[in-house]
mmCIF file of N, CA and C in Angstrom:
data_model
loop_
_atom_site.group_PDB
_atom_site.id
_atom_site.type_symbol
_atom_site.label_atom_id
_atom_site.label_comp_id
_atom_site.label_asym_id
_atom_site.label_seq_id
_atom_site.Cartn_x
_atom_site.Cartn_y
_atom_site.Cartn_z
ATOM 1 N N MET A 1 -18.140 5.628 10.532
ATOM 2 C CA MET A 1 -17.080 6.433 11.066
ATOM 3 C C MET A 1 -16.122 6.790 9.931
ATOM 4 N N GLY A 2 -15.848 8.051 9.728
ATOM 5 C CA GLY A 2 -14.968 8.480 8.649
ATOM 6 C C GLY A 2 -13.521 8.527 9.085
ATOM 7 N N PRO A 3 -12.635 8.813 8.143
ATOM 8 C CA PRO A 3 -11.212 8.900 8.484
ATOM 9 C C PRO A 3 -10.972 10.032 9.468
ATOM 10 N N GLY A 4 -10.032 9.833 10.355
ATOM 11 C CA GLY A 4 -9.704 10.867 11.323
ATOM 12 C C GLY A 4 -10.631 10.868 12.517
ATOM 13 N N ARG A 5 -11.461 9.843 12.655
ATOM 14 C CA ARG A 5 -12.373 9.782 13.784
ATOM 15 C C ARG A 5 -12.238 8.418 14.446
ATOM 16 N N LEU A 6 -12.242 8.416 15.747
ATOM 17 C CA LEU A 6 -12.164 7.187 16.509
ATOM 18 C C LEU A 6 -13.310 7.234 17.504
ATOM 19 N N ALA A 7 -14.282 6.346 17.336
ATOM 20 C CA ALA A 7 -15.460 6.313 18.204
ATOM 21 C C ALA A 7 -16.115 7.693 18.292
ATOM 22 N N ALA A 8 -16.229 8.370 17.156
ATOM 23 C CA ALA A 8 -16.875 9.677 17.032
ATOM 24 C C ALA A 8 -16.133 10.785 17.764
ATOM 25 N N ILE A 9 -14.908 10.533 18.179
ATOM 26 C CA ILE A 9 -14.094 11.573 18.813
ATOM 27 C C ILE A 9 -13.053 12.004 17.794
ATOM 28 N N PRO A 10 -12.991 13.303 17.457
ATOM 29 C CA PRO A 10 -11.997 13.732 16.475
ATOM 30 C C PRO A 10 -10.587 13.380 16.943
ATOM 31 N N THR A 11 -9.768 12.908 16.033
ATOM 32 C CA THR A 11 -8.385 12.585 16.368
ATOM 33 C C THR A 11 -7.459 13.507 15.610
ATOM 34 N N THR A 12 -6.279 13.687 16.134
ATOM 35 C CA THR A 12 -5.269 14.459 15.424
ATOM 36 C C THR A 12 -4.074 13.553 15.205
ATOM 37 N N TYR A 13 -3.643 13.476 13.985
ATOM 38 C CA TYR A 13 -2.514 12.643 13.629
ATOM 39 C C TYR A 13 -1.258 13.496 13.635
ATOM 40 N N THR A 14 -0.203 13.006 14.251
ATOM 41 C CA THR A 14 1.060 13.724 14.298
ATOM 42 C C THR A 14 2.194 12.803 13.875
ATOM 43 N N ASN A 15 3.321 13.421 13.605
ATOM 44 C CA ASN A 15 4.527 12.698 13.218
ATOM 45 C C ASN A 15 4.372 11.890 11.935
ATOM 46 N N LEU A 16 3.480 12.334 11.053
ATOM 47 C CA LEU A 16 3.365 11.696 9.741
ATOM 48 C C LEU A 16 4.510 12.196 8.867
ATOM 49 N N MET A 17 5.089 11.308 8.079
ATOM 50 C CA MET A 17 6.175 11.683 7.177
ATOM 51 C C MET A 17 5.762 11.332 5.754
ATOM 52 N N VAL A 18 5.600 12.348 4.928
ATOM 53 C CA VAL A 18 5.248 12.150 3.525
ATOM 54 C C VAL A 18 6.485 12.533 2.721
ATOM 55 N N HIS A 19 7.244 11.523 2.294
ATOM 56 C CA HIS A 19 8.535 11.763 1.644
ATOM 57 C C HIS A 19 8.618 11.068 0.295
ATOM 58 N N ASP A 20 9.227 11.757 -0.661
ATOM 59 C CA ASP A 20 9.646 11.187 -1.947
ATOM 60 C C ASP A 20 8.514 10.548 -2.746
ATOM 61 N N ASN A 21 7.401 11.257 -2.841
ATOM 62 C CA ASN A 21 6.258 10.800 -3.635
ATOM 63 C C ASN A 21 6.151 11.625 -4.904
ATOM 64 N N VAL A 22 5.533 11.059 -5.913
ATOM 65 C CA VAL A 22 5.206 11.791 -7.131
ATOM 66 C C VAL A 22 3.687 11.891 -7.172
ATOM 67 N N PHE A 23 3.172 13.120 -7.119
ATOM 68 C CA PHE A 23 1.731 13.349 -7.200
ATOM 69 C C PHE A 23 1.395 13.687 -8.643
ATOM 70 N N PHE A 24 0.893 12.687 -9.369
ATOM 71 C CA PHE A 24 0.582 12.867 -10.787
ATOM 72 C C PHE A 24 -0.729 13.627 -10.957
ATOM 73 N N LYS A 25 -1.755 13.179 -10.280
ATOM 74 C CA LYS A 25 -3.055 13.853 -10.283
ATOM 75 C C LYS A 25 -3.515 13.937 -8.844
ATOM 76 N N MET A 26 -4.338 14.935 -8.562
ATOM 77 C CA MET A 26 -4.836 15.070 -7.201
ATOM 78 C C MET A 26 -6.185 15.742 -7.226
ATOM 79 N N GLY A 27 -6.890 15.620 -6.115
ATOM 80 C CA GLY A 27 -8.168 16.305 -5.964
ATOM 81 C C GLY A 27 -7.922 17.750 -5.596
ATOM 82 N N ARG A 28 -8.424 18.157 -4.450
ATOM 83 C CA ARG A 28 -8.257 19.562 -4.065
ATOM 84 C C ARG A 28 -6.890 19.857 -3.481
ATOM 85 N N SER A 29 -6.173 18.830 -3.037
ATOM 86 C CA SER A 29 -4.830 19.048 -2.510
ATOM 87 C C SER A 29 -4.027 17.755 -2.614
ATOM 88 N N ALA A 30 -2.715 17.905 -2.599
ATOM 89 C CA ALA A 30 -1.851 16.722 -2.658
ATOM 90 C C ALA A 30 -1.690 16.129 -1.268
ATOM 91 N N ILE A 31 -1.453 16.973 -0.282
ATOM 92 C CA ILE A 31 -1.271 16.516 1.091
ATOM 93 C C ILE A 31 -2.190 17.325 1.987
ATOM 94 N N GLU A 32 -2.879 16.630 2.883
ATOM 95 C CA GLU A 32 -3.696 17.287 3.900
ATOM 96 C C GLU A 32 -3.270 16.765 5.257
ATOM 97 N N PHE A 33 -2.651 17.632 6.053
ATOM 98 C CA PHE A 33 -2.296 17.282 7.420
ATOM 99 C C PHE A 33 -3.360 17.844 8.346
ATOM 100 N N THR A 34 -3.666 17.124 9.419
ATOM 101 C CA THR A 34 -4.636 17.647 10.378
ATOM 102 C C THR A 34 -4.036 18.748 11.231
ATOM 103 N N ASN A 35 -2.709 18.779 11.349
ATOM 104 C CA ASN A 35 -2.038 19.824 12.117
ATOM 105 C C ASN A 35 -0.618 19.961 11.605
ATOM 106 N N ALA A 36 0.128 20.887 12.183
ATOM 107 C CA ALA A 36 1.479 21.176 11.694
ATOM 108 C C ALA A 36 2.555 20.278 12.299
ATOM 109 N N ARG A 37 2.198 19.326 13.129
ATOM 110 C CA ARG A 37 3.191 18.454 13.760
ATOM 111 C C ARG A 37 3.456 17.214 12.891
ATOM 112 N N ASN A 38 3.822 17.452 11.647
ATOM 113 C CA ASN A 38 4.104 16.413 10.671
ATOM 114 C C ASN A 38 5.240 16.907 9.798
ATOM 115 N N GLN A 39 5.616 16.145 8.785
ATOM 116 C CA GLN A 39 6.661 16.610 7.883
ATOM 117 C C GLN A 39 6.482 16.056 6.475
ATOM 118 N N ALA A 40 7.001 16.811 5.527
ATOM 119 C CA ALA A 40 6.973 16.410 4.126
ATOM 120 C C ALA A 40 8.273 16.871 3.488
ATOM 121 N N ASP A 41 8.843 16.027 2.621
ATOM 122 C CA ASP A 41 10.055 16.429 1.924
ATOM 123 C C ASP A 41 10.283 15.539 0.703
ATOM 124 N N GLY A 42 10.886 16.134 -0.316
ATOM 125 C CA GLY A 42 11.283 15.390 -1.506
ATOM 126 C C GLY A 42 10.137 15.010 -2.430
ATOM 127 N N ASN A 43 8.955 15.577 -2.223
ATOM 128 C CA ASN A 43 7.803 15.233 -3.054
ATOM 129 C C ASN A 43 7.807 16.036 -4.347
ATOM 130 N N ILE A 44 7.262 15.450 -5.400
ATOM 131 C CA ILE A 44 7.177 16.112 -6.696
ATOM 132 C C ILE A 44 5.699 16.336 -7.003
ATOM 133 N N TYR A 45 5.374 17.594 -7.300
ATOM 134 C CA TYR A 45 3.985 17.991 -7.534
ATOM 135 C C TYR A 45 3.807 18.430 -8.979
ATOM 136 N N PRO A 46 2.602 18.204 -9.550
ATOM 137 C CA PRO A 46 2.353 18.669 -10.918
ATOM 138 C C PRO A 46 2.425 20.191 -10.972
ATOM 139 N N ALA A 47 3.090 20.719 -11.978
ATOM 140 C CA ALA A 47 3.352 22.157 -12.063
ATOM 141 C C ALA A 47 2.088 23.009 -12.128
ATOM 142 N N SER A 48 1.026 22.519 -12.706
ATOM 143 C CA SER A 48 -0.175 23.361 -12.812
ATOM 144 C C SER A 48 -1.444 22.533 -12.730
ATOM 145 N N ALA A 49 -1.494 21.607 -11.802
ATOM 146 C CA ALA A 49 -2.638 20.695 -11.756
ATOM 147 C C ALA A 49 -3.672 21.041 -10.705
ATOM 148 N N SER A 50 -3.496 22.135 -9.972
ATOM 149 C CA SER A 50 -4.442 22.455 -8.927
ATOM 150 C C SER A 50 -5.815 22.769 -9.497
ATOM 151 N N PRO A 51 -6.874 22.249 -8.865
ATOM 152 C CA PRO A 51 -8.218 22.581 -9.340
ATOM 153 C C PRO A 51 -8.531 24.055 -9.140
ATOM 154 N N PHE A 52 -7.717 24.758 -8.343
ATOM 155 C CA PHE A 52 -7.921 26.186 -8.105
ATOM 156 C C PHE A 52 -7.103 27.033 -9.070
ATOM 157 N N GLY A 53 -6.372 26.401 -9.978
ATOM 158 C CA GLY A 53 -5.498 27.099 -10.902
ATOM 159 C C GLY A 53 -4.146 27.351 -10.257
ATOM 160 N N GLY A 54 -3.143 27.542 -11.075
ATOM 161 C CA GLY A 54 -1.815 27.810 -10.537
ATOM 162 C C GLY A 54 -1.166 26.563 -9.972
ATOM 163 N N THR A 55 -0.287 26.764 -9.001
ATOM 164 C CA THR A 55 0.474 25.663 -8.438
ATOM 165 C C THR A 55 -0.372 24.830 -7.487
ATOM 166 N N PRO A 56 0.063 23.625 -7.190
ATOM 167 C CA PRO A 56 -0.718 22.725 -6.351
ATOM 168 C C PRO A 56 -0.934 23.279 -4.952
ATOM 169 N N TYR A 57 -1.973 22.849 -4.333
ATOM 170 C CA TYR A 57 -2.281 23.292 -2.984
ATOM 171 C C TYR A 57 -2.040 22.188 -1.980
ATOM 172 N N LEU A 58 -1.535 22.596 -0.837
ATOM 173 C CA LEU A 58 -1.244 21.719 0.285
ATOM 174 C C LEU A 58 -2.009 22.302 1.456
ATOM 175 N N ARG A 59 -2.478 21.453 2.357
ATOM 176 C CA ARG A 59 -3.433 21.925 3.351
ATOM 177 C C ARG A 59 -3.069 21.454 4.756
ATOM 178 N N VAL A 60 -3.237 22.357 5.729
ATOM 179 C CA VAL A 60 -3.158 22.030 7.150
ATOM 180 C C VAL A 60 -4.516 22.425 7.728
ATOM 181 N N LYS A 61 -5.241 21.450 8.281
ATOM 182 C CA LYS A 61 -6.622 21.677 8.702
ATOM 183 C C LYS A 61 -6.770 22.438 10.020
ATOM 184 N N PHE A 62 -5.918 22.150 10.996
ATOM 185 C CA PHE A 62 -6.081 22.765 12.317
ATOM 186 C C PHE A 62 -4.771 23.349 12.780
ATOM 187 N N PRO A 63 -4.749 24.357 13.610
ATOM 188 C CA PRO A 63 -5.909 25.030 14.180
ATOM 189 C C PRO A 63 -6.586 25.911 13.138
ATOM 190 N N GLU A 64 -7.807 26.269 13.430
ATOM 191 C CA GLU A 64 -8.551 27.161 12.542
ATOM 192 C C GLU A 64 -7.855 28.518 12.519
ATOM 193 N N PRO A 65 -7.869 29.253 11.443
ATOM 194 C CA PRO A 65 -8.418 28.877 10.146
ATOM 195 C C PRO A 65 -7.487 27.905 9.413
ATOM 196 N N GLN A 66 -8.059 27.116 8.529
ATOM 197 C CA GLN A 66 -7.275 26.161 7.759
ATOM 198 C C GLN A 66 -6.246 26.895 6.908
ATOM 199 N N GLU A 67 -5.129 26.241 6.686
ATOM 200 C CA GLU A 67 -4.081 26.814 5.837
ATOM 201 C C GLU A 67 -4.114 26.125 4.477
ATOM 202 N N TRP A 68 -4.038 26.917 3.422
ATOM 203 C CA TRP A 68 -3.899 26.403 2.062
ATOM 204 C C TRP A 68 -2.608 26.973 1.510
ATOM 205 N N HIS A 69 -1.743 26.118 0.992
ATOM 206 C CA HIS A 69 -0.430 26.561 0.550
ATOM 207 C C HIS A 69 -0.117 26.111 -0.862
ATOM 208 N N ASN A 70 0.717 26.915 -1.521
ATOM 209 C CA ASN A 70 1.425 26.416 -2.689
ATOM 210 C C ASN A 70 2.792 25.974 -2.179
ATOM 211 N N LEU A 71 3.632 25.453 -3.041
ATOM 212 C CA LEU A 71 4.903 24.901 -2.585
ATOM 213 C C LEU A 71 5.767 25.965 -1.897
ATOM 214 N N GLU A 72 5.781 27.168 -2.441
ATOM 215 C CA GLU A 72 6.601 28.237 -1.869
ATOM 216 C C GLU A 72 6.148 28.606 -0.450
ATOM 217 N N SER A 73 4.865 28.800 -0.254
ATOM 218 C CA SER A 73 4.385 29.175 1.084
ATOM 219 C C SER A 73 4.455 28.005 2.063
ATOM 220 N N TRP A 74 4.305 26.771 1.560
ATOM 221 C CA TRP A 74 4.455 25.548 2.367
ATOM 222 C C TRP A 74 5.862 25.527 2.969
ATOM 223 N N ARG A 75 6.845 25.863 2.145
ATOM 224 C CA ARG A 75 8.238 25.909 2.609
ATOM 225 C C ARG A 75 8.447 27.036 3.616
ATOM 226 N N GLU A 76 7.957 28.228 3.281
ATOM 227 C CA GLU A 76 8.154 29.397 4.150
ATOM 228 C C GLU A 76 7.484 29.230 5.504
ATOM 229 N N GLU A 77 6.272 28.733 5.516
ATOM 230 C CA GLU A 77 5.497 28.631 6.756
ATOM 231 C C GLU A 77 5.964 27.491 7.653
ATOM 232 N N HIS A 78 6.299 26.337 7.063
ATOM 233 C CA HIS A 78 6.591 25.147 7.865
ATOM 234 C C HIS A 78 7.974 24.536 7.633
ATOM 235 N N GLY A 79 8.675 24.979 6.593
ATOM 236 C CA GLY A 79 9.976 24.390 6.285
ATOM 237 C C GLY A 79 9.868 23.019 5.642
ATOM 238 N N TRP A 80 8.692 22.705 5.118
ATOM 239 C CA TRP A 80 8.470 21.393 4.499
ATOM 240 C C TRP A 80 8.843 21.421 3.024
ATOM 241 N N ASP A 81 9.145 20.255 2.507
ATOM 242 C CA ASP A 81 9.445 20.040 1.092
ATOM 243 C C ASP A 81 10.540 20.962 0.563
ATOM 244 N N MET A 82 11.559 21.167 1.383
ATOM 245 C CA MET A 82 12.700 21.967 0.939
ATOM 246 C C MET A 82 13.402 21.277 -0.235
ATOM 247 N N ASN A 83 13.267 19.962 -0.350
ATOM 248 C CA ASN A 83 13.837 19.218 -1.470
ATOM 249 C C ASN A 83 12.767 18.787 -2.462
ATOM 250 N N GLY A 84 11.564 19.321 -2.324
ATOM 251 C CA GLY A 84 10.471 19.011 -3.242
ATOM 252 C C GLY A 84 10.605 19.830 -4.519
ATOM 253 N N ALA A 85 9.771 19.538 -5.508
ATOM 254 C CA ALA A 85 9.852 20.227 -6.791
ATOM 255 C C ALA A 85 8.504 20.226 -7.492
ATOM 256 N N LEU A 86 8.360 21.170 -8.415
ATOM 257 C CA LEU A 86 7.232 21.202 -9.338
ATOM 258 C C LEU A 86 7.739 20.669 -10.670
ATOM 259 N N ALA A 87 6.927 19.891 -11.355
ATOM 260 C CA ALA A 87 7.343 19.327 -12.638
ATOM 261 C C ALA A 87 6.131 19.067 -13.521
ATOM 262 N N THR A 88 6.375 19.035 -14.809
ATOM 263 C CA THR A 88 5.378 18.552 -15.753
ATOM 264 C C THR A 88 5.543 17.036 -15.765
ATOM 265 N N ILE A 89 4.501 16.333 -15.366
ATOM 266 C CA ILE A 89 4.593 14.885 -15.160
ATOM 267 C C ILE A 89 3.758 14.165 -16.210
ATOM 268 N N THR A 90 4.356 13.165 -16.827
ATOM 269 C CA THR A 90 3.656 12.302 -17.767
ATOM 270 C C THR A 90 3.670 10.891 -17.202
ATOM 271 N N ALA A 91 2.505 10.258 -17.171
ATOM 272 C CA ALA A 91 2.412 8.882 -16.686
ATOM 273 C C ALA A 91 1.874 8.021 -17.817
ATOM 274 N N MET A 92 2.549 6.903 -18.051
ATOM 275 C CA MET A 92 2.097 5.972 -19.085
ATOM 276 C C MET A 92 2.041 4.578 -18.489
ATOM 277 N N MET A 93 0.884 3.944 -18.656
ATOM 278 C CA MET A 93 0.684 2.593 -18.148
ATOM 279 C C MET A 93 0.554 1.641 -19.319
ATOM 280 N N ASP A 94 1.362 0.590 -19.299
ATOM 281 C CA ASP A 94 1.257 -0.469 -20.302
ATOM 282 C C ASP A 94 0.556 -1.639 -19.619
ATOM 283 N N PRO A 95 -0.752 -1.820 -19.863
ATOM 284 C CA PRO A 95 -1.495 -2.864 -19.156
ATOM 285 C C PRO A 95 -1.064 -4.281 -19.536
ATOM 286 N N ASP A 96 -0.510 -4.445 -20.737
ATOM 287 C CA ASP A 96 -0.054 -5.778 -21.133
ATOM 288 C C ASP A 96 1.180 -6.210 -20.349
ATOM 289 N N LYS A 97 2.068 -5.269 -20.089
ATOM 290 C CA LYS A 97 3.291 -5.569 -19.335
ATOM 291 C C LYS A 97 3.134 -5.271 -17.838
ATOM 292 N N LEU A 98 2.013 -4.643 -17.473
ATOM 293 C CA LEU A 98 1.833 -4.147 -16.109
ATOM 294 C C LEU A 98 3.030 -3.275 -15.733
ATOM 295 N N GLU A 99 3.266 -2.269 -16.574
ATOM 296 C CA GLU A 99 4.421 -1.400 -16.407
ATOM 297 C C GLU A 99 3.960 0.054 -16.378
ATOM 298 N N LEU A 100 4.366 0.784 -15.349
ATOM 299 C CA LEU A 100 4.057 2.195 -15.194
ATOM 300 C C LEU A 100 5.341 2.986 -15.356
ATOM 301 N N THR A 101 5.326 3.979 -16.250
ATOM 302 C CA THR A 101 6.483 4.843 -16.440
ATOM 303 C C THR A 101 6.070 6.276 -16.162
ATOM 304 N N LEU A 102 6.801 6.923 -15.266
ATOM 305 C CA LEU A 102 6.590 8.333 -14.947
ATOM 306 C C LEU A 102 7.764 9.119 -15.498
ATOM 307 N N SER A 103 7.475 10.161 -16.267
ATOM 308 C CA SER A 103 8.518 11.041 -16.791
ATOM 309 C C SER A 103 8.229 12.448 -16.305
ATOM 310 N N MET A 104 9.290 13.183 -15.970
ATOM 311 C CA MET A 104 9.122 14.523 -15.430
ATOM 312 C C MET A 104 10.022 15.523 -16.115
ATOM 313 N N GLU A 105 9.476 16.703 -16.359
ATOM 314 C CA GLU A 105 10.257 17.822 -16.869
ATOM 315 C C GLU A 105 10.185 18.916 -15.828
ATOM 316 N N GLY A 106 11.329 19.383 -15.409
ATOM 317 C CA GLY A 106 11.393 20.416 -14.392
ATOM 318 C C GLY A 106 12.661 20.246 -13.582
ATOM 319 N N ASP A 107 12.754 20.970 -12.494
ATOM 320 C CA ASP A 107 13.951 20.935 -11.656
ATOM 321 C C ASP A 107 13.849 19.778 -10.664
ATOM 322 N N VAL A 108 13.837 18.563 -11.197
ATOM 323 C CA VAL A 108 13.704 17.361 -10.379
ATOM 324 C C VAL A 108 15.083 16.763 -10.167
ATOM 325 N N LYS A 109 15.458 16.638 -8.909
ATOM 326 C CA LYS A 109 16.760 16.066 -8.582
ATOM 327 C C LYS A 109 16.571 14.627 -8.107
ATOM 328 N N ARG A 110 17.492 13.778 -8.468
ATOM 329 C CA ARG A 110 17.427 12.385 -8.051
ATOM 330 C C ARG A 110 17.656 12.299 -6.549
ATOM 331 N N ALA A 111 16.754 11.644 -5.866
ATOM 332 C CA ALA A 111 16.886 11.433 -4.429
ATOM 333 C C ALA A 111 17.578 10.103 -4.186
ATOM 334 N N PRO A 112 18.332 10.013 -3.099
ATOM 335 C CA PRO A 112 18.943 8.721 -2.792
ATOM 336 C C PRO A 112 17.860 7.705 -2.433
ATOM 337 N N ALA A 113 18.159 6.451 -2.616
ATOM 338 C CA ALA A 113 17.212 5.399 -2.235
ATOM 339 C C ALA A 113 16.983 5.477 -0.730
ATOM 340 N N TYR A 114 15.728 5.477 -0.319
ATOM 341 C CA TYR A 114 15.385 5.572 1.093
ATOM 342 C C TYR A 114 15.849 4.315 1.824
ATOM 343 N N LYS A 115 16.737 4.494 2.771
ATOM 344 C CA LYS A 115 17.292 3.393 3.566
ATOM 345 C C LYS A 115 17.786 2.245 2.685
ATOM 346 N N GLY A 116 18.299 2.603 1.495
ATOM 347 C CA GLY A 116 18.860 1.601 0.601
ATOM 348 C C GLY A 116 17.836 0.776 -0.158
ATOM 349 N N ILE A 117 16.554 1.126 -0.044
ATOM 350 C CA ILE A 117 15.512 0.360 -0.724
ATOM 351 C C ILE A 117 15.441 0.813 -2.180
ATOM 352 N N ASP A 118 15.773 -0.067 -3.096
ATOM 353 C CA ASP A 118 15.728 0.272 -4.516
ATOM 354 C C ASP A 118 14.965 -0.780 -5.322
ATOM 355 N N THR A 119 14.018 -1.426 -4.639
ATOM 356 C CA THR A 119 13.167 -2.418 -5.301
ATOM 357 C C THR A 119 11.711 -2.055 -5.064
ATOM 358 N N ASP A 120 10.845 -2.637 -5.879
ATOM 359 C CA ASP A 120 9.418 -2.417 -5.684
ATOM 360 C C ASP A 120 8.887 -3.371 -4.602
ATOM 361 N N PHE A 121 7.588 -3.360 -4.404
ATOM 362 C CA PHE A 121 6.934 -4.190 -3.392
ATOM 363 C C PHE A 121 7.260 -5.673 -3.568
ATOM 364 N N PHE A 122 7.441 -6.096 -4.823
ATOM 365 C CA PHE A 122 7.677 -7.503 -5.134
ATOM 366 C C PHE A 122 9.165 -7.865 -5.166
ATOM 367 N N GLY A 123 10.046 -6.901 -4.844
ATOM 368 C CA GLY A 123 11.474 -7.178 -4.799
ATOM 369 C C GLY A 123 12.199 -7.010 -6.116
ATOM 370 N N ARG A 124 11.513 -6.518 -7.138
ATOM 371 C CA ARG A 124 12.152 -6.301 -8.430
ATOM 372 C C ARG A 124 12.768 -4.902 -8.472
ATOM 373 N N PRO A 125 13.919 -4.742 -9.133
ATOM 374 C CA PRO A 125 14.591 -3.435 -9.194
ATOM 375 C C PRO A 125 13.719 -2.384 -9.865
ATOM 376 N N ILE A 126 13.823 -1.179 -9.356
ATOM 377 C CA ILE A 126 13.170 -0.024 -9.968
ATOM 378 C C ILE A 126 14.227 0.650 -10.825
ATOM 379 N N THR A 127 13.955 0.798 -12.123
ATOM 380 C CA THR A 127 14.925 1.427 -13.009
ATOM 381 C C THR A 127 14.634 2.917 -13.074
ATOM 382 N N ARG A 128 15.713 3.692 -13.088
ATOM 383 C CA ARG A 128 15.563 5.137 -13.148
ATOM 384 C C ARG A 128 16.468 5.700 -14.221
ATOM 385 N N GLY A 129 15.887 6.530 -15.055
ATOM 386 C CA GLY A 129 16.674 7.303 -16.000
ATOM 387 C C GLY A 129 16.946 8.657 -15.373
ATOM 388 N N GLN A 130 17.313 9.644 -16.182
ATOM 389 C CA GLN A 130 17.587 10.984 -15.655
ATOM 390 C C GLN A 130 16.348 11.542 -14.945
ATOM 391 N N ASN A 131 15.209 11.564 -15.616
ATOM 392 C CA ASN A 131 13.980 12.063 -15.015
ATOM 393 C C ASN A 131 12.817 11.140 -15.311
ATOM 394 N N ALA A 132 13.057 9.829 -15.240
ATOM 395 C CA ALA A 132 11.977 8.865 -15.475
ATOM 396 C C ALA A 132 12.190 7.656 -14.599
ATOM 397 N N TRP A 133 11.090 7.119 -14.117
ATOM 398 C CA TRP A 133 11.106 5.922 -13.295
ATOM 399 C C TRP A 133 10.154 4.923 -13.917
ATOM 400 N N THR A 134 10.534 3.657 -13.907
ATOM 401 C CA THR A 134 9.666 2.609 -14.410
ATOM 402 C C THR A 134 9.513 1.542 -13.335
ATOM 403 N N VAL A 135 8.272 1.186 -13.060
ATOM 404 C CA VAL A 135 7.970 0.120 -12.116
ATOM 405 C C VAL A 135 7.304 -0.978 -12.908
ATOM 406 N N ARG A 136 7.856 -2.196 -12.805
ATOM 407 C CA ARG A 136 7.340 -3.330 -13.574
ATOM 408 C C ARG A 136 6.786 -4.391 -12.637
ATOM 409 N N ARG A 137 5.729 -5.016 -13.069
ATOM 410 C CA ARG A 137 5.194 -6.192 -12.362
ATOM 411 C C ARG A 137 5.137 -7.315 -13.367
ATOM 412 N N SER A 138 5.878 -8.378 -13.136
ATOM 413 C CA SER A 138 5.873 -9.483 -14.105
ATOM 414 C C SER A 138 5.522 -10.786 -13.418
#
């Protein structure tokens, strides 16, 4: 049974919230919603990483025909990612320190901490520069 299927009956997922993510690399799309009853905001997409060329693609599968969007049309059609941005993203992983640093160039605005959460999964502070975030695991 693949994703989106329950006992071989197609399912539709609604009320999904994709907020404040950095998409460094992606396959054919950064976000794929099964329908338009979801939301996305504050996400940062690579400025020219789409496998189709140009800006990244975002997808809504149903109803037919499927919708393929760049950030501008995603906003116009659904009002999503009004606080999202395109950026040149650099990711550097230090395997010795288990430290990931993401740096971005573009019109990236600092988002407030979601519900006051400013730590990683392990409870350690996430440090942020002007346009860089570092997550450490020690």
